[in-house]
Amino acid sequence: MSTKKLRVGVIGCGAIGREHIHRLMTVVPSATVVAVYDYFEEAAQKVAAAYEGIAVFPSGEAIIESEAVDAVLVATTDDTHAGYVMHCLDNEKYVFCEKPLALTAPECEAMLAKEKAIGKRLIQVGFNRRFDVGYREMKQAIKEGEIGEPLMIHSAHRNISQAPGFETDYAITRVAIHEIDITRWLLEEEYEEVQVLTVKQSRRTTGDWLNPQLVMFKTVTGQRVDVEVQTDGAYAYDIQCQVVGEDGTLNLPDPAKVWKRTNQSFSYSLTDHWAKRFIESYDTEFNEWAESVVADQLVGPSAWDGYVSCVVSDALILSRKTGVPEKIKLVEKADIY
Amino acid sequence: MSTKKLRVGVIGCGAIGREHIHRLMTVVPSATVVAVYDYFEEAAQKVAAAYEGIAVFPSGEAIIESEAVDAVLVATTDDTHAGYVMHCLDNEKYVFCEKPLALTAPECEAMLAKEKAIGKRLIQVGFNRRFDVGYREMKQAIKEGEIGEPLMIHSAHRNISQAPGFETDYAITRVAIHEIDITRWLLEEEYEEVQVLTVKQSRRTTGDWLNPQLVMFKTVTGQRVDVEVQTDGAYAYDIQCQVVGEDGTLNLPDPAKVWKRTNQSFSYSLTDHWAKRFIESYDTEFNEWAESVVADQLVGPSAWDGYVSCVVSDALILSRKTGVPEKIKLVEKADIY
Amino acid sequence: MSTKKLRVGVIGCGAIGREHIHRLMTVVPSATVVAVYDYFEEAAQKVAAAYEGIAVFPSGEAIIESEAVDAVLVATTDDTHAGYVMHCLDNEKYVFCEKPLALTAPECEAMLAKEKAIGKRLIQVGFNRRFDVGYREMKQAIKEGEIGEPLMIHSAHRNISQAPGFETDYAITRVAIHEIDITRWLLEEEYEEVQVLTVKQSRRTTGDWLNPQLVMFKTVTGQRVDVEVQTDGAYAYDIQCQVVGEDGTLNLPDPAKVWKRTNQSFSYSLTDHWAKRFIESYDTEFNEWAESVVADQLVGPSAWDGYVSCVVSDALILSRKTGVPEKIKLVEKADIY
Amino acid sequence: MSTKKLRVGVIGCGAIGREHIHRLMTVVPSATVVAVYDYFEEAAQKVAAAYEGIAVFPSGEAIIESEAVDAVLVATTDDTHAGYVMHCLDNEKYVFCEKPLALTAPECEAMLAKEKAIGKRLIQVGFNRRFDVGYREMKQAIKEGEIGEPLMIHSAHRNISQAPGFETDYAITRVAIHEIDITRWLLEEEYEEVQVLTVKQSRRTTGDWLNPQLVMFKTVTGQRVDVEVQTDGAYAYDIQCQVVGEDGTLNLPDPAKVWKRTNQSFSYSLTDHWAKRFIESYDTEFNEWAESVVADQLVGPSAWDGYVSCVVSDALILSRKTGVPEKIKLVEKADIY
């Protein structure tokens, strides 16, 4: 084991930021947090007081520019992601950015151009599902040919509740975005066209957004993907994914919970929250990120992946309004991806 | 138990006809076969020789018109169904017709008009899945409100092989027709529009038809249904159906097969043929049909159901050519249905 | 199909007798009931009135001796089984006897001697589980070597309730007797010693019998079997059987019931009654019995099987009192078994 | 989070010792290793070189006596456990000892007496299964009354292979010892008598030890436990545990692995090694141990638990030789446990 740890600066000390800081300090042996900044200075001060060796910085830019910081973690509000990430690129510093990478596709394109000019990847985007053991086992099985060529994916994203202020588009940009990414990753194909189909609405929705929605993808080789998106009132937090190949199917398994036989039924419990379902994937995500930065060779989700998810989200939201499938048009993909 | 049995005349002594005759003679106590006809007289003679009390008739029409026959079973080639069924209606005789009820929607419409004029149902169509215990348990659970209002169905029809001469359209008219019917029956809704989506093709297909196809239904209340149709080369004969409601989901279970733990895996076998999967549903189908005819009150799949499946099949085939969803337009539904 | 049906006379028209008569008349095409007798004549009259072609006889002996009867079904109270069966043997007539074959081992031994003298099997005992598809699939898998040599069986027999008058010994003679037989049949071994172990008692027991009990078998080759016997208050009627071999295990699967996802759990229902669990095995049992009698070659559970279950039951009941394992001593097995 | 870490000294730098050191250094934020000793000094030197802040000590005793060490981890060969643990007690120092706590019951009794004299617990024994999420979920469900009073446990411990030099008794002392402990923990009862039953032997055993063995426990309240112990040649590393209560059963679930449908079967893989199955339980074990030592209040498996497992192991080994159940006689349990 190397005794030199990756020195991470964290911009944003809200709930998700604090969780990642705790993770970096306790379960990521190859990294340590040395700098924090938050719009609310008190939040940053609290974090610094809770751990040894963390300094509060006056701005995110100061963290990015500091020689005492090897890599940056951006965990601020969505609208500030692009600015911080670009500043990291300007300083040729590694940056881990929570999804979304940016609010618009042009912002992502600027990052792609910049990384291409630099000649290597510096950005990793927080698509944590790629680090989930179940999805990884599925991808491994596909690669080993266990189901032949993949032809379709049937998937579902079912949530019990949403934070206040939820809107119809968030079902794409904050919920289905996970399926936008993980499906591409499983199939190793880009999308040709995508569509949102309206569906009979659930009376369990607590706000005025559309719920559920049915999302459809078609890849450039003709693979079809259907994603049921329930954002509110579902029976559990339940993520289902079935890859259908020529020779068989693969399903994400349910998490292992005690099998019960009571009251004339067999049962086991399902989780009620994404944090319980995917907690381990975050640990793996940051361990692998830190190790890849130390090795100076990023392997996790890239700026390209963040860009594609942005383009696809836009097309899906447009499709819901036009009522027809929308084509996906991507810029040229650089060799570094 | 009544000592008077329903006297059935069977038109068509091919494989499916013989199987139904055997069923009526051995596991349907309230019915007995008394008359048979086949285009190849030898086939009819063989059947008559194998059982007591079965007479060979010179034509299907002779069976239909005979006072010794209470009800008719039509198990001939698809193109002759409509003619025999209409002749039964002309003679006001109960008739069980294997699917499809007719080759064209107008033929079905003529039957609907005739039954309406007679004032009661005489036709039952052979949609056997409605008699499967799994589908029935699902429908019962829906009716009891276990999943709230149904919003979507995800289903799959996967076959290992097809008889020679199979064509792309048969994936609708002979395969997905089961899902066309069972979905309407589960949801108790008609379709508003339907579509066939092209999908990346399986290299396991042994002929030159399209395989797989992805079929989509939208009901008049906006429920969405996706049906994956694999007609050849699948890993098993596997029928999957998941009804998604506001409060939960229901899945057709796998048939009960021995659970094995060997070679570092848990496994159980899946069936390779529809006959193994649905054999019991046929027994129930004919028992209930015979009892309902004896009671002079049909309750099984009606001419209306046969008509709708014909209209929907036509629309799906058209949709595959137009590339867009096709609307479903139905004639007025009579009170008798 | 043969047009000649096996003419069956039924002694005993109680609940189980009537059920078997209905089965023989409706789902067993190769047999028909022609004669019935019951201690309460009215019960026999009712049965005769319900079907065509059934005559009421003045006694069980009259049925056995009648030339109009090809085979006899004994469905009377346990204490009369031995007498009727011996009378059948005296008349060299096939007889199907519900379990137990007799109340005592010496009575069974007399039957064995008689059948040996006759030189062929005439008796079949009603161990219906041998006709269950699940157990048959397990036996087939064992024979095909899927788990290597069987070494152990872990099984459980769990009941929700018992009829009034239930006693501790009945947990062996009426409940675990199924496991006594099916285990021998699966392993194709006789027992060397057996034991009942006392267990902490369930407060759900509605009477004053011991519940649960833990039953242990050891076969002559050293295979060990544990049978958990819950006779009252269990969560369901649930039969579990796991055969452990050198190379794997086999489990009886749960019956196929709809898979539900509701209220943060996955679940499916379990049955509450043996009749729902094993109904199909009875149909198969009588079909195969009738066909084997017509073929003049019995293949189902024999007098030897009935004898062994009687000896083992006695030893288990003794073991509960002595507190130690009891040896199983069997008479010589004739070649006809 | 406290900034002061528990300073741990590790005696024994073999495979298991090194694994625990890595764990303490990387996933246990509240502890750090500061001292190591190994009989082979080079092993200790290698460890010290791999991490910052670890010193090599000249003896285990030196570690135990050092003021720079807050707590000791004993990961040496089994025969040296008792000596080091007693030396820790003499120095009133917290000690985590891998199982077994000692080779003989009298050695354990001396520890119990010493802890009682000290007036508080200092010893924790490495029964890692108590930290497995599955077992914990089962215990929680029992406590919440989901299955009423527990009456029986059916369990199995199946291994694929053993290290060279394996012996028959190790099936108890190194394999079934996990079930000896976890069963007591689940039931919160002591054993009254225990027995090993001989079983037909597997031809897959690679050495000359007895395999399988069937282990039986009876608790003081009459609960019965059967433990199938396969030490070699099993189909997988598979741990099964079913707790049977008055109102239902609870089963350890299989680990979550991708569900596959291929080749006419449904399947998922099982693990081949205990490390894959229980790796997370070790992480939890050491996190909770470190936190409880820091809080000066041990809660994990105690010297009493180590003592009981020693007594029960001895009785089981004796039982295998005597062929009868052996009584469990324990010394008085002090209030501190």
Coordinates of C-alpha atoms in Angstrom, one line a residue, chain D:
Chain D
M1 CA -16.3 11.8 14.9
S2 CA -13.6 11.5 17.5
T3 CA -10.2 12.5 16.4
K4 CA -8.6 10.1 18.8
K5 CA -8.1 6.6 17.4
L6 CA -7.9 3.3 19.3
R7 CA -4.2 2.2 19.2
V8 CA -4.2 -1.5 18.4
G9 CA -1.3 -3.9 18.8
V10 CA -1.5 -7.1 16.7
I11 CA 0.1 -10.3 17.8
G12 CA 0.5 -12.6 14.8
C13 CA 1.1 -11.4 11.2
G14 CA 0.0 -14.5 9.3
A15 CA -2.7 -14.5 6.7
I16 CA -5.6 -13.7 9.0
G17 CA -3.5 -11.2 11.0
R18 CA -2.5 -9.3 7.9
E19 CA -6.1 -9.2 6.7
H20 CA -7.3 -7.8 10.0
I21 CA -4.5 -5.2 10.0
H22 CA -5.5 -4.1 6.5
R23 CA -9.1 -3.9 7.7
L24 CA -8.2 -1.8 10.8
M25 CA -6.1 0.5 8.7
T26 CA -8.5 1.0 5.9
V27 CA -12.1 0.5 6.9
V28 CA -12.1 1.0 10.7
P29 CA -11.9 4.8 11.1
S30 CA -11.9 4.6 14.9
A31 CA -8.8 2.4 15.2
T32 CA -5.3 2.3 13.9
V33 CA -2.6 -0.4 14.3
V34 CA 0.5 0.9 16.1
A35 CA 2.3 -2.3 17.0
V36 CA 2.9 -5.7 15.6
Y37 CA 4.7 -8.9 16.6
D38 CA 5.2 -12.2 14.8
Y39 CA 7.2 -15.3 15.7
F40 CA 8.8 -14.8 12.3
E41 CA 10.2 -11.3 12.6
E42 CA 10.3 -10.8 8.9
A43 CA 6.5 -11.1 8.7
A44 CA 6.2 -8.3 11.2
Q45 CA 8.7 -6.2 9.4
K46 CA 6.8 -6.5 6.1
V47 CA 3.6 -5.3 7.7
A48 CA 5.3 -2.4 9.4
A49 CA 6.9 -1.4 6.1
A50 CA 3.5 -1.4 4.3
Y51 CA 1.8 1.1 6.6
E52 CA 2.7 4.4 8.3
G53 CA 2.9 4.4 12.1
I54 CA 3.4 0.7 12.9
A55 CA 6.3 -0.4 15.1
V56 CA 7.6 -3.9 15.3
F57 CA 7.8 -5.2 18.9
P58 CA 10.1 -7.9 20.2
S59 CA 7.3 -10.0 21.7
G60 CA 3.6 -10.3 22.2
E61 CA 4.1 -9.7 25.9
A62 CA 5.9 -6.4 25.0
I63 CA 2.9 -5.3 23.0
I64 CA 0.5 -6.2 25.8
E65 CA 2.5 -4.3 28.4
S66 CA 3.1 -1.2 26.2
E67 CA 1.5 2.0 27.3
A68 CA 1.4 3.0 23.6
V69 CA -1.1 0.2 22.9
D70 CA -4.8 0.5 24.0
A71 CA -6.0 -2.9 22.9
V72 CA -4.6 -6.1 21.6
L73 CA -5.6 -8.4 18.7
V74 CA -4.5 -12.0 19.0
A75 CA -4.2 -13.7 15.6
T76 CA -1.7 -16.4 16.3
T77 CA -1.9 -20.2 16.2
D78 CA -4.7 -21.7 18.3
D79 CA -2.4 -23.1 21.0
T80 CA -1.0 -19.7 22.0
H81 CA -4.4 -17.9 22.3
A82 CA -5.0 -18.6 26.0
G83 CA -1.5 -17.4 27.1
Y84 CA -1.7 -14.1 25.4
V85 CA -5.3 -13.5 26.5
M86 CA -4.5 -14.2 30.1
H87 CA -1.5 -11.8 29.9
C88 CA -3.9 -9.1 28.6
L89 CA -6.2 -9.8 31.6
D90 CA -3.2 -9.5 33.9
N91 CA -2.5 -6.1 32.4
E92 CA -6.2 -5.2 32.3
K93 CA -6.0 -4.6 28.6
Y94 CA -8.8 -5.1 26.1
V95 CA -8.1 -8.1 23.8
F96 CA -9.8 -9.4 20.6
C97 CA -9.0 -13.1 20.3
E98 CA -9.7 -15.1 17.2
K99 CA -11.6 -18.3 17.8
P100 CA -11.0 -20.6 19.7
L101 CA -10.5 -18.6 22.8
A102 CA -8.5 -21.6 24.2
L103 CA -7.8 -25.2 23.6
T104 CA -9.4 -26.4 26.8
A105 CA -12.4 -25.5 29.0
P106 CA -10.3 -25.0 32.1
E107 CA -8.2 -22.4 30.4
C108 CA -11.4 -20.6 29.6
E109 CA -12.6 -20.9 33.1
A110 CA -9.5 -19.2 34.4
M111 CA -10.3 -16.3 32.1
L112 CA -13.8 -16.1 33.3
A113 CA -12.6 -16.0 36.9
K114 CA -10.1 -13.3 36.1
E115 CA -12.6 -11.1 34.3
K116 CA -15.0 -11.6 37.2
A117 CA -12.3 -10.5 39.6
I118 CA -11.6 -7.5 37.4
G119 CA -15.3 -6.7 37.4
K120 CA -15.8 -6.1 33.7
R121 CA -15.3 -7.7 30.3
L122 CA -12.0 -7.2 28.5
I123 CA -12.2 -10.1 26.0
Q124 CA -14.0 -10.3 22.7
V125 CA -13.9 -13.6 20.7
G126 CA -14.0 -13.6 16.9
F127 CA -17.4 -15.1 16.2
N128 CA -17.9 -13.0 13.1
R129 CA -21.3 -14.4 12.0
R130 CA -23.0 -12.4 14.7
F131 CA -22.1 -9.3 12.6
D132 CA -23.5 -10.7 9.4
V133 CA -26.5 -8.7 8.2
G134 CA -28.6 -11.8 7.4
Y135 CA -28.2 -13.3 10.9
R136 CA -28.9 -10.0 12.4
E137 CA -32.0 -9.5 10.4
M138 CA -33.1 -13.0 11.6
K139 CA -32.5 -12.2 15.2
Q140 CA -34.3 -8.9 14.9
A141 CA -37.3 -10.7 13.4
I142 CA -37.3 -13.2 16.3
K143 CA -37.2 -10.4 18.8
E144 CA -40.0 -8.6 17.2
G145 CA -42.1 -11.8 17.5
E146 CA -42.5 -12.4 13.8
I147 CA -42.4 -16.2 14.2
G148 CA -43.5 -16.5 17.8
E149 CA -41.4 -18.6 20.1
P150 CA -38.5 -20.4 18.3
L151 CA -38.8 -24.2 18.5
M152 CA -36.2 -25.6 16.1
I153 CA -33.4 -24.7 13.9
H154 CA -32.4 -26.6 10.7
S155 CA -29.0 -25.6 9.5
A156 CA -26.3 -26.7 7.2
H157 CA -22.6 -25.8 6.8
R158 CA -21.3 -26.9 3.4
N159 CA -17.7 -26.5 2.3
I160 CA -16.0 -27.2 -1.0
S161 CA -12.5 -28.0 0.4
Q162 CA -10.2 -27.9 3.4
A163 CA -6.6 -27.1 3.9
P164 CA -4.1 -30.0 4.1
G165 CA -4.0 -31.7 7.5
F166 CA -7.7 -31.5 8.1
E167 CA -9.1 -34.0 10.7
T168 CA -12.5 -35.3 11.8
D169 CA -12.5 -33.2 15.0
Y170 CA -11.9 -30.0 13.1
A171 CA -15.4 -30.4 11.6
I172 CA -16.5 -29.4 15.1
T173 CA -13.8 -27.1 16.4
R174 CA -13.2 -25.1 13.2
V175 CA -16.4 -25.6 11.2
A176 CA -19.5 -26.3 13.3
I177 CA -18.1 -24.0 16.0
H178 CA -19.8 -21.2 14.0
E179 CA -23.1 -22.9 14.3
I180 CA -22.5 -23.7 18.0
D181 CA -22.2 -20.0 18.6
I182 CA -24.7 -18.5 16.2
T183 CA -27.5 -20.8 17.3
R184 CA -27.0 -19.9 21.0
W185 CA -27.0 -16.3 20.0
L186 CA -30.1 -16.5 17.9
L187 CA -32.0 -18.5 20.5
E188 CA -30.6 -16.8 23.6
E189 CA -30.5 -20.2 25.3
E190 CA -27.8 -22.5 26.5
Y191 CA -27.5 -26.2 25.4
E192 CA -28.6 -29.0 27.6
E193 CA -27.2 -31.9 25.5
V194 CA -25.5 -32.3 22.2
Q195 CA -24.7 -35.2 19.9
V196 CA -22.9 -36.1 16.7
L197 CA -24.6 -38.6 14.5
T198 CA -22.7 -40.7 12.0
V199 CA -23.9 -40.4 8.4
K200 CA -23.3 -42.2 5.2
Q201 CA -20.0 -40.9 3.9
S202 CA -19.4 -38.8 0.8
R203 CA -17.0 -40.2 -1.8
R204 CA -15.9 -36.7 -2.6
T205 CA -13.9 -36.3 0.6
T206 CA -10.3 -35.8 -0.3
G207 CA -8.8 -37.0 3.0
D208 CA -9.5 -39.7 5.6
W209 CA -11.7 -37.6 7.9
L210 CA -15.4 -38.3 8.5
N211 CA -17.6 -36.3 6.1
P212 CA -20.5 -35.4 6.5
Q213 CA -21.4 -35.4 10.1
L214 CA -24.8 -34.5 11.6
V215 CA -24.7 -32.4 14.7
M216 CA -27.7 -32.1 17.1
F217 CA -28.2 -29.6 19.9
K218 CA -31.0 -29.5 22.5
T219 CA -31.4 -26.3 24.5
V220 CA -32.4 -26.1 28.1
T221 CA -35.9 -25.2 27.1
G222 CA -36.1 -28.1 24.7
Q223 CA -35.5 -26.4 21.4
R224 CA -33.9 -28.8 18.9
V225 CA -31.2 -27.9 16.4
D226 CA -29.8 -30.0 13.5
V227 CA -26.7 -29.0 11.8
E228 CA -25.6 -30.8 8.7
V229 CA -21.8 -30.4 8.4
Q230 CA -20.2 -31.1 5.0
T231 CA -16.5 -30.3 5.2
D232 CA -15.4 -31.3 1.7
G233 CA -16.6 -31.7 -1.8
A234 CA -19.9 -29.8 -1.5
Y235 CA -21.5 -28.1 -4.5
A236 CA -20.6 -24.7 -3.1
Y237 CA -19.7 -22.9 0.1
D238 CA -23.3 -22.7 1.3
I239 CA -24.5 -21.8 4.8
Q240 CA -28.2 -22.5 5.5
C241 CA -30.1 -21.6 8.6
Q242 CA -33.8 -21.9 9.1
V243 CA -35.3 -20.9 12.5
V244 CA -38.7 -22.6 13.0
G245 CA -41.1 -20.8 15.3
E246 CA -44.7 -21.3 16.4
D247 CA -45.9 -18.8 13.8
G248 CA -43.4 -19.1 10.9
T249 CA -39.9 -19.6 9.8
L250 CA -37.0 -17.4 8.9
N251 CA -34.2 -18.4 6.5
L252 CA -30.8 -16.9 5.8
P253 CA -31.2 -15.7 2.2
D254 CA -28.8 -16.6 -0.5
P255 CA -26.4 -13.8 -1.4
A256 CA -27.8 -11.6 -4.2
K257 CA -26.4 -12.8 -7.5
V258 CA -27.6 -12.0 -11.0
W259 CA -30.7 -14.0 -12.0
K260 CA -30.2 -15.8 -15.3
R261 CA -32.5 -17.5 -17.7
T262 CA -30.5 -19.6 -20.1
N263 CA -30.5 -23.1 -21.5
Q264 CA -34.1 -23.9 -20.3
S265 CA -33.3 -23.0 -16.7
F266 CA -33.4 -20.2 -14.2
S267 CA -30.3 -19.9 -12.1
Y268 CA -28.0 -17.8 -10.0
S269 CA -24.5 -18.6 -8.8
L270 CA -23.5 -19.5 -5.2
T271 CA -20.2 -18.6 -3.6
D272 CA -17.3 -20.9 -3.4
H273 CA -15.5 -19.5 -0.4
W274 CA -16.3 -18.3 3.1
A275 CA -14.4 -15.1 2.5
K276 CA -16.7 -14.1 -0.3
R277 CA -19.7 -15.0 1.8
F278 CA -18.8 -13.3 5.1
I279 CA -16.3 -10.6 4.2
E280 CA -18.6 -7.7 5.2
S281 CA -19.3 -9.3 8.6
Y282 CA -15.6 -8.9 9.5
D283 CA -15.6 -5.2 8.6
T284 CA -18.6 -4.7 10.9
E285 CA -17.1 -6.9 13.6
F286 CA -13.9 -4.8 13.9
N287 CA -15.8 -1.5 13.6
E288 CA -18.1 -2.4 16.4
W289 CA -15.3 -3.8 18.5
A290 CA -13.2 -0.7 18.2
E291 CA -16.1 1.6 19.0
S292 CA -17.1 -0.5 22.0
V293 CA -13.5 -0.4 23.4
V294 CA -13.4 3.3 22.9
A295 CA -16.6 3.5 24.8
D296 CA -15.2 1.2 27.5
Q297 CA -18.2 -1.1 27.1
L298 CA -17.7 -4.4 25.2
V299 CA -20.9 -5.8 23.6
G300 CA -19.6 -8.4 21.1
P301 CA -19.0 -12.2 21.8
S302 CA -17.6 -12.6 25.2
A303 CA -15.2 -14.9 27.1
W304 CA -18.4 -16.7 28.2
D305 CA -19.3 -17.4 24.6
G306 CA -15.8 -18.6 23.9
Y307 CA -16.0 -20.9 27.0
V308 CA -19.3 -22.4 26.0
S309 CA -18.2 -23.1 22.5
C310 CA -15.2 -24.9 24.0
V311 CA -17.3 -27.0 26.3
V312 CA -19.8 -27.8 23.5
S313 CA -17.0 -28.8 21.1
D314 CA -15.6 -31.1 23.7
A315 CA -19.0 -32.7 24.3
L316 CA -19.6 -33.2 20.6
I317 CA -16.3 -34.9 20.0
L318 CA -17.0 -37.1 23.0
S319 CA -20.5 -37.9 21.7
R320 CA -19.1 -39.0 18.4
K321 CA -17.1 -41.6 20.3
T322 CA -19.7 -42.7 22.9
G323 CA -22.6 -42.7 20.3
V324 CA -25.0 -41.0 22.7
P325 CA -26.0 -37.5 23.5
E326 CA -23.6 -35.8 26.0
K327 CA -24.8 -33.3 28.7
I328 CA -23.5 -29.8 28.8
K329 CA -22.3 -28.7 32.2
L330 CA -21.3 -25.1 32.6
V331 CA -19.8 -23.2 35.5
E332 CA -21.8 -20.4 37.0
K333 CA -22.2 -17.4 34.7
A334 CA -21.0 -14.1 36.2
D335 CA -23.2 -11.0 36.1
I336 CA -20.8 -9.2 33.7
Y337 CA -21.9 -11.5 30.8

